Amino acid sequence: MNLPVLSKDGKDTGRVATLADSVFGIEPNQHVVYLDVKHYLANQRQGTHKAKQRAEIARSTKKIVRQKGSGGARHGSTKSPIFVGGGRVFGPVPRDYDFKLNKKIKVLARKSVLSSRASENNVSIIENFTFEAPKTKSYLSFLNALSLAGTKTLFIIGDYDSNVYLSARNIPKTKVLSVDEVSTYDLINADKVLISEGALSKIETILN
């Protein structure tokens, strides 16, 4: 697949970028994408939830009513889960939600989403550029030139550029990431994927 290389002003530079079919032209595997997104979201959880069980409640252990003759049920402690303020049965405990996912599955998932976005014409190649200083107005002008203002966009750059990153940080629905930071979730969460020329070769090298 060939795509025109656009300048940061949204104009055609006259150059053409060739997208590797092995990365941008495969048959998407939806189940693999689901697994990788599930893995990413699981890793976002802190897992610090905790509820006290009856053994951890600070209350008297005195038997509250005699064993027989009260006419009611037998009770031994107010720590019991049936009382207000008692322990919780099978409550949440701190845990790690991470699970193992093979590297090949992660690679296939990213290739699947890139192929899907490319087939929908939602991938654009941008020439390498930077800003003289971090200014939100500069990045807004860049988005307006591409008619993408208000659209969920992901801009993938080859190497971390603080001026570009800081210029986009305060704009809703916009994300700037280097190639090493991009996840399947980031790709699938964006309506339009912008890739710099420098990032394109790196993506194809990493995912091939």
PDB file of N, CA and C in Angstrom, residues 8-108:
ATOM      1  N   LYS A   8       3.441  19.122   7.752  1.00  0.00           N
ATOM      2  CA  LYS A   8       2.679  19.496   8.950  1.00  0.00           C
ATOM      3  C   LYS A   8       1.626  20.565   8.633  1.00  0.00           C
ATOM      4  N   ASP A   9       1.710  21.127   7.412  1.00  0.00           N
ATOM      5  CA  ASP A   9       0.685  22.079   6.960  1.00  0.00           C
ATOM      6  C   ASP A   9      -0.448  21.372   6.228  1.00  0.00           C
ATOM      7  N   GLY A  10      -0.387  20.032   6.180  1.00  0.00           N
ATOM      8  CA  GLY A  10      -1.445  19.257   5.535  1.00  0.00           C
ATOM      9  C   GLY A  10      -1.319  19.161   4.029  1.00  0.00           C
ATOM     10  N   LYS A  11      -0.191  19.612   3.480  1.00  0.00           N
ATOM     11  CA  LYS A  11      -0.018  19.594   2.019  1.00  0.00           C
ATOM     12  C   LYS A  11       0.798  18.385   1.587  1.00  0.00           C
ATOM     13  N   ASP A  12       0.557  17.941   0.366  1.00  0.00           N
ATOM     14  CA  ASP A  12       1.281  16.798  -0.190  1.00  0.00           C
ATOM     15  C   ASP A  12       2.721  17.218  -0.500  1.00  0.00           C
ATOM     16  N   THR A  13       3.680  16.471   0.010  1.00  0.00           N
ATOM     17  CA  THR A  13       5.088  16.796  -0.223  1.00  0.00           C
ATOM     18  C   THR A  13       5.585  16.274  -1.568  1.00  0.00           C
ATOM     19  N   GLY A  14       4.760  15.432  -2.210  1.00  0.00           N
ATOM     20  CA  GLY A  14       5.174  14.836  -3.478  1.00  0.00           C
ATOM     21  C   GLY A  14       5.863  13.493  -3.305  1.00  0.00           C
ATOM     22  N   ARG A  15       6.183  13.153  -2.059  1.00  0.00           N
ATOM     23  CA  ARG A  15       6.800  11.859  -1.787  1.00  0.00           C
ATOM     24  C   ARG A  15       5.733  10.824  -1.464  1.00  0.00           C
ATOM     25  N   VAL A  16       6.073   9.560  -1.645  1.00  0.00           N
ATOM     26  CA  VAL A  16       5.144   8.461  -1.383  1.00  0.00           C
ATOM     27  C   VAL A  16       5.802   7.481  -0.416  1.00  0.00           C
ATOM     28  N   ALA A  17       5.055   7.065   0.586  1.00  0.00           N
ATOM     29  CA  ALA A  17       5.549   6.071   1.549  1.00  0.00           C
ATOM     30  C   ALA A  17       4.904   4.730   1.249  1.00  0.00           C
ATOM     31  N   THR A  18       5.701   3.701   1.227  1.00  0.00           N
ATOM     32  CA  THR A  18       5.200   2.352   0.972  1.00  0.00           C
ATOM     33  C   THR A  18       5.035   1.615   2.294  1.00  0.00           C
ATOM     34  N   LEU A  19       3.797   1.180   2.571  1.00  0.00           N
ATOM     35  CA  LEU A  19       3.524   0.446   3.808  1.00  0.00           C
ATOM     36  C   LEU A  19       3.705  -1.042   3.563  1.00  0.00           C
ATOM     37  N   ALA A  20       4.454  -1.694   4.431  1.00  0.00           N
ATOM     38  CA  ALA A  20       4.717  -3.130   4.282  1.00  0.00           C
ATOM     39  C   ALA A  20       3.431  -3.927   4.470  1.00  0.00           C
ATOM     40  N   ASP A  21       3.148  -4.821   3.538  1.00  0.00           N
ATOM     41  CA  ASP A  21       1.946  -5.651   3.629  1.00  0.00           C
ATOM     42  C   ASP A  21       2.002  -6.588   4.824  1.00  0.00           C
ATOM     43  N   SER A  22       3.208  -6.920   5.276  1.00  0.00           N
ATOM     44  CA  SER A  22       3.335  -7.828   6.410  1.00  0.00           C
ATOM     45  C   SER A  22       2.926  -7.159   7.730  1.00  0.00           C
ATOM     46  N   VAL A  23       2.813  -5.822   7.719  1.00  0.00           N
ATOM     47  CA  VAL A  23       2.411  -5.090   8.918  1.00  0.00           C
ATOM     48  C   VAL A  23       1.053  -4.416   8.724  1.00  0.00           C
ATOM     49  N   PHE A  24       0.839  -3.821   7.558  1.00  0.00           N
ATOM     50  CA  PHE A  24      -0.381  -3.044   7.317  1.00  0.00           C
ATOM     51  C   PHE A  24      -1.367  -3.743   6.386  1.00  0.00           C
ATOM     52  N   GLY A  25      -1.062  -4.979   5.994  1.00  0.00           N
ATOM     53  CA  GLY A  25      -1.946  -5.634   5.018  1.00  0.00           C
ATOM     54  C   GLY A  25      -2.334  -7.051   5.369  1.00  0.00           C
ATOM     55  N   ILE A  26      -2.300  -7.399   6.673  1.00  0.00           N
ATOM     56  CA  ILE A  26      -2.663  -8.761   7.059  1.00  0.00           C
ATOM     57  C   ILE A  26      -4.161  -8.858   7.361  1.00  0.00           C
ATOM     58  N   GLU A  27      -4.653 -10.082   7.491  1.00  0.00           N
ATOM     59  CA  GLU A  27      -6.044 -10.295   7.892  1.00  0.00           C
ATOM     60  C   GLU A  27      -6.126 -10.097   9.404  1.00  0.00           C
ATOM     61  N   PRO A  28      -6.902  -9.119   9.881  1.00  0.00           N
ATOM     62  CA  PRO A  28      -6.947  -8.846  11.326  1.00  0.00           C
ATOM     63  C   PRO A  28      -7.465 -10.037  12.127  1.00  0.00           C
ATOM     64  N   ASN A  29      -6.822 -10.292  13.250  1.00  0.00           N
ATOM     65  CA  ASN A  29      -7.238 -11.353  14.168  1.00  0.00           C
ATOM     66  C   ASN A  29      -7.898 -10.685  15.374  1.00  0.00           C
ATOM     67  N   GLN A  30      -9.226 -10.706  15.409  1.00  0.00           N
ATOM     68  CA  GLN A  30      -9.962  -9.962  16.433  1.00  0.00           C
ATOM     69  C   GLN A  30      -9.750 -10.539  17.835  1.00  0.00           C
ATOM     70  N   HIS A  31      -9.633 -11.864  17.928  1.00  0.00           N
ATOM     71  CA  HIS A  31      -9.481 -12.464  19.258  1.00  0.00           C
ATOM     72  C   HIS A  31      -8.134 -12.086  19.883  1.00  0.00           C
ATOM     73  N   VAL A  32      -7.096 -12.025  19.070  1.00  0.00           N
ATOM     74  CA  VAL A  32      -5.781 -11.634  19.567  1.00  0.00           C
ATOM     75  C   VAL A  32      -5.805 -10.175  20.032  1.00  0.00           C
ATOM     76  N   VAL A  33      -6.520  -9.334  19.291  1.00  0.00           N
ATOM     77  CA  VAL A  33      -6.669  -7.920  19.695  1.00  0.00           C
ATOM     78  C   VAL A  33      -7.379  -7.848  21.048  1.00  0.00           C
ATOM     79  N   TYR A  34      -8.423  -8.650  21.194  1.00  0.00           N
ATOM     80  CA  TYR A  34      -9.166  -8.679  22.471  1.00  0.00           C
ATOM     81  C   TYR A  34      -8.249  -9.078  23.629  1.00  0.00           C
ATOM     82  N   LEU A  35      -7.420 -10.098  23.420  1.00  0.00           N
ATOM     83  CA  LEU A  35      -6.524 -10.564  24.481  1.00  0.00           C
ATOM     84  C   LEU A  35      -5.512  -9.487  24.881  1.00  0.00           C
ATOM     85  N   ASP A  36      -4.964  -8.791  23.890  1.00  0.00           N
ATOM     86  CA  ASP A  36      -3.947  -7.780  24.192  1.00  0.00           C
ATOM     87  C   ASP A  36      -4.565  -6.573  24.890  1.00  0.00           C
ATOM     88  N   VAL A  37      -5.754  -6.161  24.472  1.00  0.00           N
ATOM     89  CA  VAL A  37      -6.428  -5.035  25.136  1.00  0.00           C
ATOM     90  C   VAL A  37      -6.803  -5.428  26.565  1.00  0.00           C
ATOM     91  N   LYS A  38      -7.275  -6.657  26.734  1.00  0.00           N
ATOM     92  CA  LYS A  38      -7.610  -7.146  28.076  1.00  0.00           C
ATOM     93  C   LYS A  38      -6.371  -7.155  28.969  1.00  0.00           C
ATOM     94  N   HIS A  39      -5.243  -7.555  28.409  1.00  0.00           N
ATOM     95  CA  HIS A  39      -3.979  -7.583  29.147  1.00  0.00           C
ATOM     96  C   HIS A  39      -3.548  -6.174  29.539  1.00  0.00           C
ATOM     97  N   TYR A  40      -3.682  -5.232  28.624  1.00  0.00           N
ATOM     98  CA  TYR A  40      -3.309  -3.838  28.894  1.00  0.00           C
ATOM     99  C   TYR A  40      -4.183  -3.253  30.010  1.00  0.00           C
ATOM    100  N   LEU A  41      -5.494  -3.454  29.910  1.00  0.00           N
ATOM    101  CA  LEU A  41      -6.406  -2.886  30.905  1.00  0.00           C
ATOM    102  C   LEU A  41      -6.229  -3.553  32.270  1.00  0.00           C
ATOM    103  N   ALA A  42      -5.907  -4.844  32.260  1.00  0.00           N
ATOM    104  CA  ALA A  42      -5.671  -5.535  33.530  1.00  0.00           C
ATOM    105  C   ALA A  42      -4.458  -4.947  34.240  1.00  0.00           C
ATOM    106  N   ASN A  43      -3.439  -4.563  33.461  1.00  0.00           N
ATOM    107  CA  ASN A  43      -2.232  -3.992  34.047  1.00  0.00           C
ATOM    108  C   ASN A  43      -2.441  -2.569  34.554  1.00  0.00           C
ATOM    109  N   GLN A  44      -3.536  -1.924  34.153  1.00  0.00           N
ATOM    110  CA  GLN A  44      -3.826  -0.582  34.649  1.00  0.00           C
ATOM    111  C   GLN A  44      -4.444  -0.621  36.046  1.00  0.00           C
ATOM    112  N   ARG A  45      -4.887  -1.792  36.474  1.00  0.00           N
ATOM    113  CA  ARG A  45      -5.546  -1.911  37.784  1.00  0.00           C
ATOM    114  C   ARG A  45      -4.513  -1.970  38.899  1.00  0.00           C
ATOM    115  N   GLN A  46      -4.767  -1.234  39.971  1.00  0.00           N
ATOM    116  CA  GLN A  46      -3.840  -1.232  41.097  1.00  0.00           C
ATOM    117  C   GLN A  46      -3.973  -2.493  41.937  1.00  0.00           C
ATOM    118  N   GLY A  47      -5.183  -3.009  42.018  1.00  0.00           N
ATOM    119  CA  GLY A  47      -5.401  -4.229  42.787  1.00  0.00           C
ATOM    120  C   GLY A  47      -5.229  -4.042  44.284  1.00  0.00           C
ATOM    121  N   THR A  48      -5.499  -2.833  44.779  1.00  0.00           N
ATOM    122  CA  THR A  48      -5.313  -2.557  46.210  1.00  0.00           C
ATOM    123  C   THR A  48      -6.615  -2.674  46.999  1.00  0.00           C
ATOM    124  N   HIS A  49      -7.664  -3.224  46.398  1.00  0.00           N
ATOM    125  CA  HIS A  49      -8.948  -3.366  47.090  1.00  0.00           C
ATOM    126  C   HIS A  49      -8.819  -4.345  48.268  1.00  0.00           C
ATOM    127  N   LYS A  50      -9.517  -4.032  49.345  1.00  0.00           N
ATOM    128  CA  LYS A  50      -9.450  -4.881  50.533  1.00  0.00           C
ATOM    129  C   LYS A  50     -10.693  -4.704  51.386  1.00  0.00           C
ATOM    130  N   ALA A  51     -11.290  -5.815  51.819  1.00  0.00           N
ATOM    131  CA  ALA A  51     -12.378  -5.791  52.786  1.00  0.00           C
ATOM    132  C   ALA A  51     -11.995  -6.716  53.943  1.00  0.00           C
ATOM    133  N   LYS A  52     -12.380  -6.358  55.149  1.00  0.00           N
ATOM    134  CA  LYS A  52     -12.001  -7.153  56.320  1.00  0.00           C
ATOM    135  C   LYS A  52     -12.885  -8.397  56.455  1.00  0.00           C
ATOM    136  N   GLN A  53     -12.247  -9.504  56.735  1.00  0.00           N
ATOM    137  CA  GLN A  53     -12.971 -10.727  57.048  1.00  0.00           C
ATOM    138  C   GLN A  53     -13.246 -10.757  58.549  1.00  0.00           C
ATOM    139  N   ARG A  54     -14.024 -11.723  58.997  1.00  0.00           N
ATOM    140  CA  ARG A  54     -14.465 -11.704  60.403  1.00  0.00           C
ATOM    141  C   ARG A  54     -13.281 -11.791  61.372  1.00  0.00           C
ATOM    142  N   ALA A  55     -12.198 -12.422  60.944  1.00  0.00           N
ATOM    143  CA  ALA A  55     -11.040 -12.550  61.825  1.00  0.00           C
ATOM    144  C   ALA A  55     -10.296 -11.225  61.985  1.00  0.00           C
ATOM    145  N   GLU A  56     -10.562 -10.260  61.110  1.00  0.00           N
ATOM    146  CA  GLU A  56      -9.831  -8.995  61.138  1.00  0.00           C
ATOM    147  C   GLU A  56     -10.643  -7.859  61.769  1.00  0.00           C
ATOM    148  N   ILE A  57     -11.887  -8.149  62.150  1.00  0.00           N
ATOM    149  CA  ILE A  57     -12.746  -7.128  62.749  1.00  0.00           C
ATOM    150  C   ILE A  57     -12.370  -6.947  64.230  1.00  0.00           C
ATOM    151  N   ALA A  58     -12.276  -5.703  64.661  1.00  0.00           N
ATOM    152  CA  ALA A  58     -11.951  -5.402  66.062  1.00  0.00           C
ATOM    153  C   ALA A  58     -13.241  -5.261  66.855  1.00  0.00           C
ATOM    154  N   ARG A  59     -13.689  -6.363  67.456  1.00  0.00           N
ATOM    155  CA  ARG A  59     -14.891  -6.357  68.275  1.00  0.00           C
ATOM    156  C   ARG A  59     -14.742  -7.372  69.407  1.00  0.00           C
ATOM    157  N   SER A  60     -15.621  -7.282  70.361  1.00  0.00           N
ATOM    158  CA  SER A  60     -15.589  -8.230  71.466  1.00  0.00           C
ATOM    159  C   SER A  60     -15.891  -9.642  70.960  1.00  0.00           C
ATOM    160  N   THR A  61     -15.264 -10.602  71.592  1.00  0.00           N
ATOM    161  CA  THR A  61     -15.525 -12.000  71.235  1.00  0.00           C
ATOM    162  C   THR A  61     -16.509 -12.650  72.209  1.00  0.00           C
ATOM    163  N   LYS A  62     -17.079 -11.850  73.086  1.00  0.00           N
ATOM    164  CA  LYS A  62     -18.030 -12.390  74.062  1.00  0.00           C
ATOM    165  C   LYS A  62     -19.270 -12.928  73.346  1.00  0.00           C
ATOM    166  N   LYS A  63     -19.754 -14.072  73.824  1.00  0.00           N
ATOM    167  CA  LYS A  63     -20.975 -14.644  73.241  1.00  0.00           C
ATOM    168  C   LYS A  63     -22.138 -13.726  73.569  1.00  0.00           C
ATOM    169  N   ILE A  64     -22.882 -13.289  72.537  1.00  0.00           N
ATOM    170  CA  ILE A  64     -23.864 -12.213  72.733  1.00  0.00           C
ATOM    171  C   ILE A  64     -25.171 -12.683  73.362  1.00  0.00           C
ATOM    172  N   VAL A  65     -25.572 -13.932  73.119  1.00  0.00           N
ATOM    173  CA  VAL A  65     -26.765 -14.496  73.773  1.00  0.00           C
ATOM    174  C   VAL A  65     -26.429 -15.923  74.184  1.00  0.00           C
ATOM    175  N   ARG A  66     -27.137 -16.430  75.168  1.00  0.00           N
ATOM    176  CA  ARG A  66     -26.849 -17.799  75.593  1.00  0.00           C
ATOM    177  C   ARG A  66     -27.199 -18.781  74.478  1.00  0.00           C
ATOM    178  N   GLN A  67     -26.596 -19.948  74.575  1.00  0.00           N
ATOM    179  CA  GLN A  67     -26.718 -20.934  73.500  1.00  0.00           C
ATOM    180  C   GLN A  67     -28.158 -21.394  73.310  1.00  0.00           C
ATOM    181  N   LYS A  68     -28.856 -21.659  74.417  1.00  0.00           N
ATOM    182  CA  LYS A  68     -30.216 -22.205  74.297  1.00  0.00           C
ATOM    183  C   LYS A  68     -31.187 -21.367  75.109  1.00  0.00           C
ATOM    184  N   GLY A  69     -32.446 -21.415  74.723  1.00  0.00           N
ATOM    185  CA  GLY A  69     -33.483 -20.794  75.523  1.00  0.00           C
ATOM    186  C   GLY A  69     -33.878 -19.395  75.114  1.00  0.00           C
ATOM    187  N   SER A  70     -33.158 -18.774  74.151  1.00  0.00           N
ATOM    188  CA  SER A  70     -33.498 -17.397  73.753  1.00  0.00           C
ATOM    189  C   SER A  70     -34.662 -17.377  72.768  1.00  0.00           C
ATOM    190  N   GLY A  71     -34.932 -18.505  72.175  1.00  0.00           N
ATOM    191  CA  GLY A  71     -36.002 -18.560  71.175  1.00  0.00           C
ATOM    192  C   GLY A  71     -35.530 -18.128  69.795  1.00  0.00           C
ATOM    193  N   GLY A  72     -34.301 -17.657  69.703  1.00  0.00           N
ATOM    194  CA  GLY A  72     -33.763 -17.222  68.409  1.00  0.00           C
ATOM    195  C   GLY A  72     -32.631 -18.119  67.949  1.00  0.00           C
ATOM    196  N   ALA A  73     -31.951 -17.682  66.912  1.00  0.00           N
ATOM    197  CA  ALA A  73     -30.844 -18.469  66.370  1.00  0.00           C
ATOM    198  C   ALA A  73     -29.635 -18.391  67.304  1.00  0.00           C
ATOM    199  N   ARG A  74     -28.706 -19.331  67.129  1.00  0.00           N
ATOM    200  CA  ARG A  74     -27.487 -19.351  67.933  1.00  0.00           C
ATOM    201  C   ARG A  74     -26.489 -18.316  67.398  1.00  0.00           C
ATOM    202  N   HIS A  75     -25.925 -17.530  68.272  1.00  0.00           N
ATOM    203  CA  HIS A  75     -24.934 -16.527  67.871  1.00  0.00           C
ATOM    204  C   HIS A  75     -23.756 -16.575  68.820  1.00  0.00           C
ATOM    205  N   GLY A  76     -22.553 -16.471  68.260  1.00  0.00           N
ATOM    206  CA  GLY A  76     -21.371 -16.511  69.102  1.00  0.00           C
ATOM    207  C   GLY A  76     -20.615 -15.196  69.132  1.00  0.00           C
ATOM    208  N   SER A  77     -20.687 -14.390  68.040  1.00  0.00           N
ATOM    209  CA  SER A  77     -19.880 -13.182  67.974  1.00  0.00           C
ATOM    210  C   SER A  77     -20.529 -12.161  67.051  1.00  0.00           C
ATOM    211  N   THR A  78     -20.357 -10.885  67.381  1.00  0.00           N
ATOM    212  CA  THR A  78     -20.882  -9.823  66.512  1.00  0.00           C
ATOM    213  C   THR A  78     -19.970  -9.593  65.310  1.00  0.00           C
ATOM    214  N   LYS A  79     -18.861 -10.331  65.245  1.00  0.00           N
ATOM    215  CA  LYS A  79     -17.996 -10.255  64.070  1.00  0.00           C
ATOM    216  C   LYS A  79     -18.582 -11.030  62.897  1.00  0.00           C
ATOM    217  N   SER A  80     -19.614 -11.786  63.176  1.00  0.00           N
ATOM    218  CA  SER A  80     -20.228 -12.614  62.137  1.00  0.00           C
ATOM    219  C   SER A  80     -20.716 -11.754  60.972  1.00  0.00           C
ATOM    220  N   PRO A  81     -20.593 -12.230  59.747  1.00  0.00           N
ATOM    221  CA  PRO A  81     -21.009 -11.450  58.567  1.00  0.00           C
ATOM    222  C   PRO A  81     -22.499 -11.106  58.525  1.00  0.00           C
ATOM    223  N   ILE A  82     -23.311 -11.761  59.339  1.00  0.00           N
ATOM    224  CA  ILE A  82     -24.750 -11.464  59.280  1.00  0.00           C
ATOM    225  C   ILE A  82     -25.108 -10.202  60.057  1.00  0.00           C
ATOM    226  N   PHE A  83     -24.151  -9.688  60.870  1.00  0.00           N
ATOM    227  CA  PHE A  83     -24.406  -8.468  61.635  1.00  0.00           C
ATOM    228  C   PHE A  83     -23.811  -7.252  60.928  1.00  0.00           C
ATOM    229  N   VAL A  84     -24.492  -6.102  61.129  1.00  0.00           N
ATOM    230  CA  VAL A  84     -23.959  -4.849  60.595  1.00  0.00           C
ATOM    231  C   VAL A  84     -22.622  -4.554  61.252  1.00  0.00           C
ATOM    232  N   GLY A  85     -21.611  -4.271  60.442  1.00  0.00           N
ATOM    233  CA  GLY A  85     -20.284  -4.012  60.970  1.00  0.00           C
ATOM    234  C   GLY A  85     -19.452  -5.265  61.131  1.00  0.00           C
ATOM    235  N   GLY A  86     -20.040  -6.417  60.789  1.00  0.00           N
ATOM    236  CA  GLY A  86     -19.292  -7.666  60.872  1.00  0.00           C
ATOM    237  C   GLY A  86     -18.375  -7.837  59.672  1.00  0.00           C
ATOM    238  N   GLY A  87     -17.666  -8.944  59.661  1.00  0.00           N
ATOM    239  CA  GLY A  87     -16.749  -9.207  58.554  1.00  0.00           C
ATOM    240  C   GLY A  87     -17.494  -9.492  57.259  1.00  0.00           C
ATOM    241  N   ARG A  88     -16.764  -9.450  56.170  1.00  0.00           N
ATOM    242  CA  ARG A  88     -17.375  -9.720  54.864  1.00  0.00           C
ATOM    243  C   ARG A  88     -16.937 -11.110  54.376  1.00  0.00           C
ATOM    244  N   VAL A  89     -17.886 -11.842  53.844  1.00  0.00           N
ATOM    245  CA  VAL A  89     -17.588 -13.177  53.338  1.00  0.00           C
ATOM    246  C   VAL A  89     -17.002 -13.083  51.926  1.00  0.00           C
ATOM    247  N   PHE A  90     -15.858 -13.691  51.713  1.00  0.00           N
ATOM    248  CA  PHE A  90     -15.204 -13.720  50.402  1.00  0.00           C
ATOM    249  C   PHE A  90     -15.039 -12.320  49.802  1.00  0.00           C
ATOM    250  N   GLY A  91     -14.670 -11.362  50.646  1.00  0.00           N
ATOM    251  CA  GLY A  91     -14.480  -9.996  50.172  1.00  0.00           C
ATOM    252  C   GLY A  91     -13.221  -9.864  49.339  1.00  0.00           C
ATOM    253  N   PRO A  92     -13.052  -8.719  48.667  1.00  0.00           N
ATOM    254  CA  PRO A  92     -11.867  -8.512  47.836  1.00  0.00           C
ATOM    255  C   PRO A  92     -10.597  -8.413  48.674  1.00  0.00           C
ATOM    256  N   VAL A  93      -9.517  -8.957  48.164  1.00  0.00           N
ATOM    257  CA  VAL A  93      -8.213  -8.880  48.811  1.00  0.00           C
ATOM    258  C   VAL A  93      -7.215  -8.359  47.783  1.00  0.00           C
ATOM    259  N   PRO A  94      -6.121  -7.717  48.221  1.00  0.00           N
ATOM    260  CA  PRO A  94      -5.128  -7.209  47.261  1.00  0.00           C
ATOM    261  C   PRO A  94      -4.618  -8.322  46.360  1.00  0.00           C
ATOM    262  N   ARG A  95      -4.559  -8.032  45.074  1.00  0.00           N
ATOM    263  CA  ARG A  95      -4.093  -9.040  44.118  1.00  0.00           C
ATOM    264  C   ARG A  95      -3.526  -8.359  42.876  1.00  0.00           C
ATOM    265  N   ASP A  96      -2.766  -9.122  42.125  1.00  0.00           N
ATOM    266  CA  ASP A  96      -2.177  -8.644  40.879  1.00  0.00           C
ATOM    267  C   ASP A  96      -3.007  -9.197  39.729  1.00  0.00           C
ATOM    268  N   TYR A  97      -3.519  -8.319  38.869  1.00  0.00           N
ATOM    269  CA  TYR A  97      -4.388  -8.752  37.773  1.00  0.00           C
ATOM    270  C   TYR A  97      -3.614  -9.139  36.510  1.00  0.00           C
ATOM    271  N   ASP A  98      -2.308  -9.033  36.563  1.00  0.00           N
ATOM    272  CA  ASP A  98      -1.506  -9.346  35.383  1.00  0.00           C
ATOM    273  C   ASP A  98      -1.606 -10.826  35.027  1.00  0.00           C
ATOM    274  N   PHE A  99      -1.520 -11.110  33.732  1.00  0.00           N
ATOM    275  CA  PHE A  99      -1.452 -12.491  33.276  1.00  0.00           C
ATOM    276  C   PHE A  99      -0.494 -12.558  32.097  1.00  0.00           C
ATOM    277  N   LYS A 100       0.036 -13.723  31.857  1.00  0.00           N
ATOM    278  CA  LYS A 100       1.067 -13.882  30.839  1.00  0.00           C
ATOM    279  C   LYS A 100       0.446 -13.816  29.439  1.00  0.00           C
ATOM    280  N   LEU A 101       1.085 -13.061  28.568  1.00  0.00           N
ATOM    281  CA  LEU A 101       0.665 -12.986  27.173  1.00  0.00           C
ATOM    282  C   LEU A 101       1.923 -13.053  26.314  1.00  0.00           C
ATOM    283  N   ASN A 102       1.961 -13.978  25.392  1.00  0.00           N
ATOM    284  CA  ASN A 102       3.147 -14.178  24.575  1.00  0.00           C
ATOM    285  C   ASN A 102       3.460 -12.945  23.727  1.00  0.00           C
ATOM    286  N   LYS A 103       4.750 -12.710  23.493  1.00  0.00           N
ATOM    287  CA  LYS A 103       5.173 -11.553  22.710  1.00  0.00           C
ATOM    288  C   LYS A 103       4.623 -11.619  21.290  1.00  0.00           C
ATOM    289  N   LYS A 104       4.549 -12.815  20.724  1.00  0.00           N
ATOM    290  CA  LYS A 104       4.056 -12.957  19.352  1.00  0.00           C
ATOM    291  C   LYS A 104       2.590 -12.545  19.243  1.00  0.00           C
ATOM    292  N   ILE A 105       1.834 -12.780  20.315  1.00  0.00           N
ATOM    293  CA  ILE A 105       0.427 -12.377  20.322  1.00  0.00           C
ATOM    294  C   ILE A 105       0.328 -10.853  20.342  1.00  0.00           C
ATOM    295  N   LYS A 106       1.186 -10.198  21.144  1.00  0.00           N
ATOM    296  CA  LYS A 106       1.177  -8.734  21.214  1.00  0.00           C
ATOM    297  C   LYS A 106       1.541  -8.124  19.857  1.00  0.00           C
ATOM    298  N   VAL A 107       2.519  -8.711  19.200  1.00  0.00           N
ATOM    299  CA  VAL A 107       2.934  -8.220  17.878  1.00  0.00           C
ATOM    300  C   VAL A 107       1.811  -8.397  16.869  1.00  0.00           C
ATOM    301  N   LEU A 108       1.187  -9.581  16.874  1.00  0.00           N
ATOM    302  CA  LEU A 108       0.090  -9.851  15.932  1.00  0.00           C
ATOM    303  C   LEU A 108      -1.088  -8.922  16.183  1.00  0.00           C
TER     304      LEU A 108
END
